[in-house]
């Protein structure tokens, strides 16, 4: 049933033909009447006509105040007269069955003069239930704007547009999903964003074959350059300000109806470790925090593998002063380090997963119970060493410092191959795992742009806003990554004009 | 699907075959100190101490296990000890190796070979010669809260920051293999309840040939290397002066042809006097001058004694030959050794006393 | 003109090309391999502490050879296969190209087995080589299958990771005897030349330019980067050799097989001791570009000569390398392979001037007719 509709969209020249083959408006009405919430009745006031709408989707205020009052008080005989008189914007008269179906499903009121007419009047009376714009919860920041995207596309675009009052800000919409027909918007600044990037995104979106699209993360997975990679190749964010700054850099944003997250691309792995806080703080502080975050990520991935490697194979590396501490903490443990580490890492993952599934308040309790009770009990029972408990807890903590939730998941999981590598060949195994991931990152692309940039390809200009963040007057150009059509952000000579003392 | 199966099989083979049978730290007997004595019937007696870490309440108390074996060679000691141990022996953390004086006088060449060959050994390990039996020295625990190895390691390390020159395994091997340079090691002696560094032992290759008591070591260290901490006392006008080094600098220079070289060793010493017991004069520049002269005289005498000892025993711990080799193109070792005892070495001291403490 | 030749000889799409500056990393990372961990011994055996002169001479010679390679490639249109074809014709030229293929494979193989030997001696005496080599070659395959750009990336990463290791040279210098460094030449010219030959052997690797040249965007501009690369390599080797001279006595160094690794032994931090384990593990990053670029170059030649798919060639070559790697064991056999690849490398370097002369002559003849 749905399949032909897609085809029809792709081949508009065949539209007439297919329409004849596949039923008429009355068949559509018949099909709809099987649902209880479809209202279809004849109006017999001053104007004689047939009104049909979905009562669950349409706003009864518009129907009563604007449509019925006019139709009952005035005598109107053509659809065009009605269009003139009814005080609702954007009313259409059409006979395209496809359009009618789509609009009625979204809550438009359909008015026919006669029941058999193919031509109808469509009055927009959409009533959408949506959440108010709230504060960002995943990417919270102490300073800076506190608005986050919601599930309505229009609100989300509104949040972007009010920050970017530019005629060049272009929004292109398509519907994706055989069943869900979700509205997907591609947003970019014309003249700043690279045409190729926009085209690639649009093409990829067009090529999506999927029945349902209930969240933006579906898009991330489907249009990713390498869908087998654990790394997300599009940056998702719930902060409009972050999207806006990305748009200004020349990136392309994708918004999906029903998803409170926007996607921006092309992105790099480094970008996942930058928070919007970094731009609200003085540059040295922001740089320091970024470096701390980077260190936290490295620590999180490597600490337990190094523990396994050193304790199993290279105990010569432990300094004499630490030797006593480590050996005595491990002296009664019945398991080899690898087993000890895997059990403890899995425990932490369990706690996290349980905490994430439960309501906030119970989640906290679980965290405390798990963390303190299980931890101390395991050490007291002699099942794990307290040194490892500290390391595992710290590395779990460190993995939560990443500002983007998606990459945090990746980091927690890529630790396991490293642990296995460490068990196989000690430090050399860890090193091999690292090479594998570096090679993988070098191979990865985000909509055709290198994902491991600015490290490889090495772009010194883009390094100014990656691991470190230089002051704004040092960043007078847009990132090379986006291949922006207008590379200058501002006039560098005016920004960096030198003034003498006392001038 | 087939591809996935073969991948799975490959991965499991790698895991099963790749893992090496290795024990984690606590399952090893980590030897941190080893001592060698002359055993019976031309054999070597090796003594090791293995710290026993337990999860006891008082981690302070360090218990140790001492094992002693007779073996045919240095490496054989490890084999023999393995026979007595419940855990695999690990010598990777070996921190101190001791030789009895008796053994050192017979030559340490075999042992040096093992030390330089084994990749697991640390180059920062300390070597030492024991005046007496190495076994006794290891087996008498000195402090409650430290293992013997840690105590001895600390003892040597601490003293190399003061009067003793640096004597790690690397320093020993450097001098041992170098042409025109001979190694030296600290001499340890066990007293009733403690152990002390009693001097330096000088080697000709692996053979102990000379000893110097600890009173002369300050002078030797000044000749050997630059250093900033150390103390030397000197009788002066019926009292005692204590000189504290706050920076000494040594400079070698070589003049004359290769068959008749002339060495000048210039030592510049900046010092502080912090004890003037029994000296009944005010600290004035004049007094300082007198003290400086006295010290120069004393150091000159000491240095001349040391160098004539080296010449007599034909050892070259200062590395004069090595120095010549880097400076002069066609260095001939045998010729150098023949001429060594008639070598012209001039030592010039320059002592500057710049402080007298906070009380005049 | 040259660009025209390029596009005629080999059509490589623009997004597979690398910018000229990467030639620096490609050349440098290919020149530095396992050799640098223990080359000092061979130098000192020949020229004692005067070996630093040999390194400078060798660096100079390599600059000349690099100049020749660029001359050859600029006039030659593309890579070594193209040059061979134009001088010797299809069959002889193809055969000579295949010799290069064998040489590149041997180079990759030598690096692989030497690295495995280092691991076996220093870290895991009882390691199962057949598993380790399998995983390592799988990794190599994964990287090589990513194409030239990925290999260039690995080269870049290896240089970046190599930098902090260089800082560790501070420890041996601090513990060493700086008075050993004194410019008094005591060895004869043959001795120094012998050491020069030895150092050229550890400098091998820039001849890979002959095969990846078409992958460089604006190749003329890469010339200066290539020279920087060789210069940087020379400096790194010079620094390494001077550090070992400071740290070891001359007679001692003659007996130390891996001078650099032994010098790592004294590196100590409050949280870590015995840095050689970390050093060897980090050295994987330095070794991998060697193996990857070696295999990539080796498999690209059959692709160019016979027009077979490089994808399959990489698998075949990995398997071909795998079995000898597992079978070879022990210092004597590895020394034989090392000497063999060194000799071959020497011949390849000597062959380049000959090729340049032949190329010039054949160009002149062609112009006349």
PDB file of C-alpha atoms in Angstrom, chain B residues 108-254:
ATOM      1  CA  UNK B 108      84.320 -10.522  39.644  1.00  0.00           C
ATOM      2  CA  UNK B 109      84.634 -10.912  35.878  1.00  0.00           C
ATOM      3  CA  UNK B 110      82.159 -13.797  35.600  1.00  0.00           C
ATOM      4  CA  UNK B 111      79.584 -11.876  37.524  1.00  0.00           C
ATOM      5  CA  UNK B 112      80.049  -8.689  35.522  1.00  0.00           C
ATOM      6  CA  UNK B 113      79.327 -10.637  32.371  1.00  0.00           C
ATOM      7  CA  UNK B 114      75.960 -11.757  33.752  1.00  0.00           C
ATOM      8  CA  UNK B 115      75.150  -8.261  34.923  1.00  0.00           C
ATOM      9  CA  UNK B 116      75.779  -6.727  31.538  1.00  0.00           C
ATOM     10  CA  UNK B 117      74.028  -9.488  29.600  1.00  0.00           C
ATOM     11  CA  UNK B 118      70.697  -9.954  31.348  1.00  0.00           C
ATOM     12  CA  UNK B 119      68.030  -7.648  29.867  1.00  0.00           C
ATOM     13  CA  UNK B 120      65.858  -7.841  32.966  1.00  0.00           C
ATOM     14  CA  UNK B 121      68.333  -6.127  35.297  1.00  0.00           C
ATOM     15  CA  UNK B 122      68.130  -2.443  36.051  1.00  0.00           C
ATOM     16  CA  UNK B 123      71.091  -0.230  35.246  1.00  0.00           C
ATOM     17  CA  UNK B 124      70.404   1.834  38.351  1.00  0.00           C
ATOM     18  CA  UNK B 125      71.181  -1.137  40.591  1.00  0.00           C
ATOM     19  CA  UNK B 126      73.815  -0.587  43.258  1.00  0.00           C
ATOM     20  CA  UNK B 127      76.836  -2.811  43.649  1.00  0.00           C
ATOM     21  CA  UNK B 128      78.889  -2.998  46.790  1.00  0.00           C
ATOM     22  CA  UNK B 129      81.750  -4.837  48.407  1.00  0.00           C
ATOM     23  CA  UNK B 130      81.255  -6.185  51.900  1.00  0.00           C
ATOM     24  CA  UNK B 131      84.061  -6.146  54.353  1.00  0.00           C
ATOM     25  CA  UNK B 132      83.170  -9.507  55.857  1.00  0.00           C
ATOM     26  CA  UNK B 133      80.415 -11.897  54.842  1.00  0.00           C
ATOM     27  CA  UNK B 134      77.670 -10.753  52.507  1.00  0.00           C
ATOM     28  CA  UNK B 135      75.365 -13.417  53.942  1.00  0.00           C
ATOM     29  CA  UNK B 136      75.624 -12.043  57.466  1.00  0.00           C
ATOM     30  CA  UNK B 137      75.082  -8.540  56.252  1.00  0.00           C
ATOM     31  CA  UNK B 138      71.896  -9.458  54.413  1.00  0.00           C
ATOM     32  CA  UNK B 139      70.460 -11.682  57.066  1.00  0.00           C
ATOM     33  CA  UNK B 140      70.604  -9.273  59.972  1.00  0.00           C
ATOM     34  CA  UNK B 141      67.542  -7.092  59.649  1.00  0.00           C
ATOM     35  CA  UNK B 142      68.386  -3.518  60.537  1.00  0.00           C
ATOM     36  CA  UNK B 143      65.166  -1.658  60.887  1.00  0.00           C
ATOM     37  CA  UNK B 144      61.659  -2.697  61.681  1.00  0.00           C
ATOM     38  CA  UNK B 145      59.890  -0.871  58.908  1.00  0.00           C
ATOM     39  CA  UNK B 146      62.199  -1.400  55.970  1.00  0.00           C
ATOM     40  CA  UNK B 147      63.392  -4.397  54.072  1.00  0.00           C
ATOM     41  CA  UNK B 148      67.130  -4.968  53.969  1.00  0.00           C
ATOM     42  CA  UNK B 149      67.318  -4.168  50.294  1.00  0.00           C
ATOM     43  CA  UNK B 150      65.476  -0.915  50.726  1.00  0.00           C
ATOM     44  CA  UNK B 151      67.668   0.011  53.643  1.00  0.00           C
ATOM     45  CA  UNK B 152      70.915  -0.695  51.809  1.00  0.00           C
ATOM     46  CA  UNK B 153      69.666   0.939  48.638  1.00  0.00           C
ATOM     47  CA  UNK B 154      68.754   4.038  50.608  1.00  0.00           C
ATOM     48  CA  UNK B 155      72.079   3.938  52.400  1.00  0.00           C
ATOM     49  CA  UNK B 156      74.118   3.959  49.211  1.00  0.00           C
ATOM     50  CA  UNK B 157      71.842   6.340  47.353  1.00  0.00           C
ATOM     51  CA  UNK B 158      71.836   8.826  50.193  1.00  0.00           C
ATOM     52  CA  UNK B 159      75.606   8.764  50.479  1.00  0.00           C
ATOM     53  CA  UNK B 160      76.178   9.242  46.771  1.00  0.00           C
ATOM     54  CA  UNK B 161      74.384  12.533  47.229  1.00  0.00           C
ATOM     55  CA  UNK B 162      76.983  13.426  49.832  1.00  0.00           C
ATOM     56  CA  UNK B 163      80.581  12.335  50.142  1.00  0.00           C
ATOM     57  CA  UNK B 164      80.507   9.181  48.020  1.00  0.00           C
ATOM     58  CA  UNK B 165      80.858   9.219  44.260  1.00  0.00           C
ATOM     59  CA  UNK B 166      78.087   7.716  42.168  1.00  0.00           C
ATOM     60  CA  UNK B 167      78.400   3.928  41.853  1.00  0.00           C
ATOM     61  CA  UNK B 168      75.505   2.399  39.975  1.00  0.00           C
ATOM     62  CA  UNK B 169      75.736  -0.708  37.820  1.00  0.00           C
ATOM     63  CA  UNK B 170      76.001   1.478  34.750  1.00  0.00           C
ATOM     64  CA  UNK B 171      78.899   3.462  36.193  1.00  0.00           C
ATOM     65  CA  UNK B 172      80.646   0.240  37.081  1.00  0.00           C
ATOM     66  CA  UNK B 173      80.163  -1.266  33.619  1.00  0.00           C
ATOM     67  CA  UNK B 174      81.203   1.963  31.930  1.00  0.00           C
ATOM     68  CA  UNK B 175      84.510   1.968  33.732  1.00  0.00           C
ATOM     69  CA  UNK B 176      84.889  -1.803  33.551  1.00  0.00           C
ATOM     70  CA  UNK B 177      84.751  -1.917  29.768  1.00  0.00           C
ATOM     71  CA  UNK B 178      86.391   1.434  29.037  1.00  0.00           C
ATOM     72  CA  UNK B 179      90.011   1.653  28.002  1.00  0.00           C
ATOM     73  CA  UNK B 180      92.066   3.585  30.482  1.00  0.00           C
ATOM     74  CA  UNK B 181      89.527   3.626  33.245  1.00  0.00           C
ATOM     75  CA  UNK B 182      88.935   1.371  36.220  1.00  0.00           C
ATOM     76  CA  UNK B 183      85.835   0.884  38.326  1.00  0.00           C
ATOM     77  CA  UNK B 184      85.360   1.348  42.022  1.00  0.00           C
ATOM     78  CA  UNK B 185      82.638   0.286  44.437  1.00  0.00           C
ATOM     79  CA  UNK B 186      81.595   1.358  47.928  1.00  0.00           C
ATOM     80  CA  UNK B 187      82.814  -0.756  50.795  1.00  0.00           C
ATOM     81  CA  UNK B 188      80.207  -1.792  53.346  1.00  0.00           C
ATOM     82  CA  UNK B 189      80.944  -2.951  56.821  1.00  0.00           C
ATOM     83  CA  UNK B 190      78.654  -4.493  59.354  1.00  0.00           C
ATOM     84  CA  UNK B 191      78.999  -3.172  62.869  1.00  0.00           C
ATOM     85  CA  UNK B 192      77.139  -4.627  65.855  1.00  0.00           C
ATOM     86  CA  UNK B 193      73.690  -3.279  65.063  1.00  0.00           C
ATOM     87  CA  UNK B 194      74.090  -1.274  61.910  1.00  0.00           C
ATOM     88  CA  UNK B 195      75.879  -1.192  58.619  1.00  0.00           C
ATOM     89  CA  UNK B 196      78.011   1.653  57.354  1.00  0.00           C
ATOM     90  CA  UNK B 197      79.862   2.695  54.256  1.00  0.00           C
ATOM     91  CA  UNK B 198      83.455   2.392  55.325  1.00  0.00           C
ATOM     92  CA  UNK B 199      85.301   3.373  52.189  1.00  0.00           C
ATOM     93  CA  UNK B 200      85.848   2.720  48.528  1.00  0.00           C
ATOM     94  CA  UNK B 201      87.235  -0.383  46.869  1.00  0.00           C
ATOM     95  CA  UNK B 202      89.210   0.086  43.662  1.00  0.00           C
ATOM     96  CA  UNK B 203      89.269  -2.539  40.960  1.00  0.00           C
ATOM     97  CA  UNK B 204      91.637  -3.434  38.206  1.00  0.00           C
ATOM     98  CA  UNK B 205      89.166  -4.910  35.725  1.00  0.00           C
ATOM     99  CA  UNK B 206      87.214  -7.273  37.984  1.00  0.00           C
ATOM    100  CA  UNK B 207      89.886  -7.604  40.631  1.00  0.00           C
ATOM    101  CA  UNK B 208      89.879  -5.710  43.894  1.00  0.00           C
ATOM    102  CA  UNK B 209      93.328  -4.180  44.316  1.00  0.00           C
ATOM    103  CA  UNK B 210      93.077  -1.184  46.603  1.00  0.00           C
ATOM    104  CA  UNK B 211      90.974   0.328  49.344  1.00  0.00           C
ATOM    105  CA  UNK B 212      90.564   3.830  50.612  1.00  0.00           C
ATOM    106  CA  UNK B 213      88.998   4.714  53.970  1.00  0.00           C
ATOM    107  CA  UNK B 214      86.027   7.031  54.147  1.00  0.00           C
ATOM    108  CA  UNK B 215      88.085   9.996  55.364  1.00  0.00           C
ATOM    109  CA  UNK B 216      89.731  10.371  51.965  1.00  0.00           C
ATOM    110  CA  UNK B 217      86.568  10.041  49.932  1.00  0.00           C
ATOM    111  CA  UNK B 218      85.680  13.706  49.949  1.00  0.00           C
ATOM    112  CA  UNK B 219      88.929  14.489  48.184  1.00  0.00           C
ATOM    113  CA  UNK B 220      88.434  11.663  45.734  1.00  0.00           C
ATOM    114  CA  UNK B 221      84.956  12.778  44.857  1.00  0.00           C
ATOM    115  CA  UNK B 222      86.188  16.298  44.224  1.00  0.00           C
ATOM    116  CA  UNK B 223      88.739  14.916  41.778  1.00  0.00           C
ATOM    117  CA  UNK B 224      86.216  12.655  40.131  1.00  0.00           C
ATOM    118  CA  UNK B 225      83.122  14.735  39.581  1.00  0.00           C
ATOM    119  CA  UNK B 226      81.365  18.031  40.187  1.00  0.00           C
ATOM    120  CA  UNK B 227      79.254  17.957  43.300  1.00  0.00           C
ATOM    121  CA  UNK B 228      77.415  20.227  45.660  1.00  0.00           C
ATOM    122  CA  UNK B 229      76.984  18.500  48.992  1.00  0.00           C
ATOM    123  CA  UNK B 230      79.507  16.944  51.309  1.00  0.00           C
ATOM    124  CA  UNK B 231      81.464  17.586  54.460  1.00  0.00           C
ATOM    125  CA  UNK B 232      85.104  17.399  55.436  1.00  0.00           C
ATOM    126  CA  UNK B 233      86.687  18.123  58.793  1.00  0.00           C
ATOM    127  CA  UNK B 234      90.153  19.428  59.470  1.00  0.00           C
ATOM    128  CA  UNK B 235      92.106  20.144  62.665  1.00  0.00           C
ATOM    129  CA  UNK B 236      92.903  23.828  62.875  1.00  0.00           C
ATOM    130  CA  UNK B 237      94.738  25.681  65.594  1.00  0.00           C
ATOM    131  CA  UNK B 238      93.835  23.180  68.251  1.00  0.00           C
ATOM    132  CA  UNK B 239      90.204  23.035  67.250  1.00  0.00           C
ATOM    133  CA  UNK B 240      88.240  21.463  64.418  1.00  0.00           C
ATOM    134  CA  UNK B 241      86.858  23.025  61.290  1.00  0.00           C
ATOM    135  CA  UNK B 242      83.954  21.502  59.465  1.00  0.00           C
ATOM    136  CA  UNK B 243      83.779  22.427  55.826  1.00  0.00           C
ATOM    137  CA  UNK B 244      80.566  22.068  53.906  1.00  0.00           C
ATOM    138  CA  UNK B 245      80.805  21.958  50.179  1.00  0.00           C
ATOM    139  CA  UNK B 246      78.375  24.179  48.331  1.00  0.00           C
ATOM    140  CA  UNK B 247      79.722  23.618  44.869  1.00  0.00           C
ATOM    141  CA  UNK B 248      82.907  22.093  43.583  1.00  0.00           C
ATOM    142  CA  UNK B 249      84.020  22.041  40.012  1.00  0.00           C
ATOM    143  CA  UNK B 250      86.716  19.858  38.504  1.00  0.00           C
ATOM    144  CA  UNK B 251      88.459  20.419  35.225  1.00  0.00           C
ATOM    145  CA  UNK B 252      90.999  18.168  33.561  1.00  0.00           C
ATOM    146  CA  UNK B 253      93.461  19.390  31.020  1.00  0.00           C
ATOM    147  CA  UNK B 254      96.138  17.584  29.127  1.00  0.00           C
TER     148      UNK B 254
END
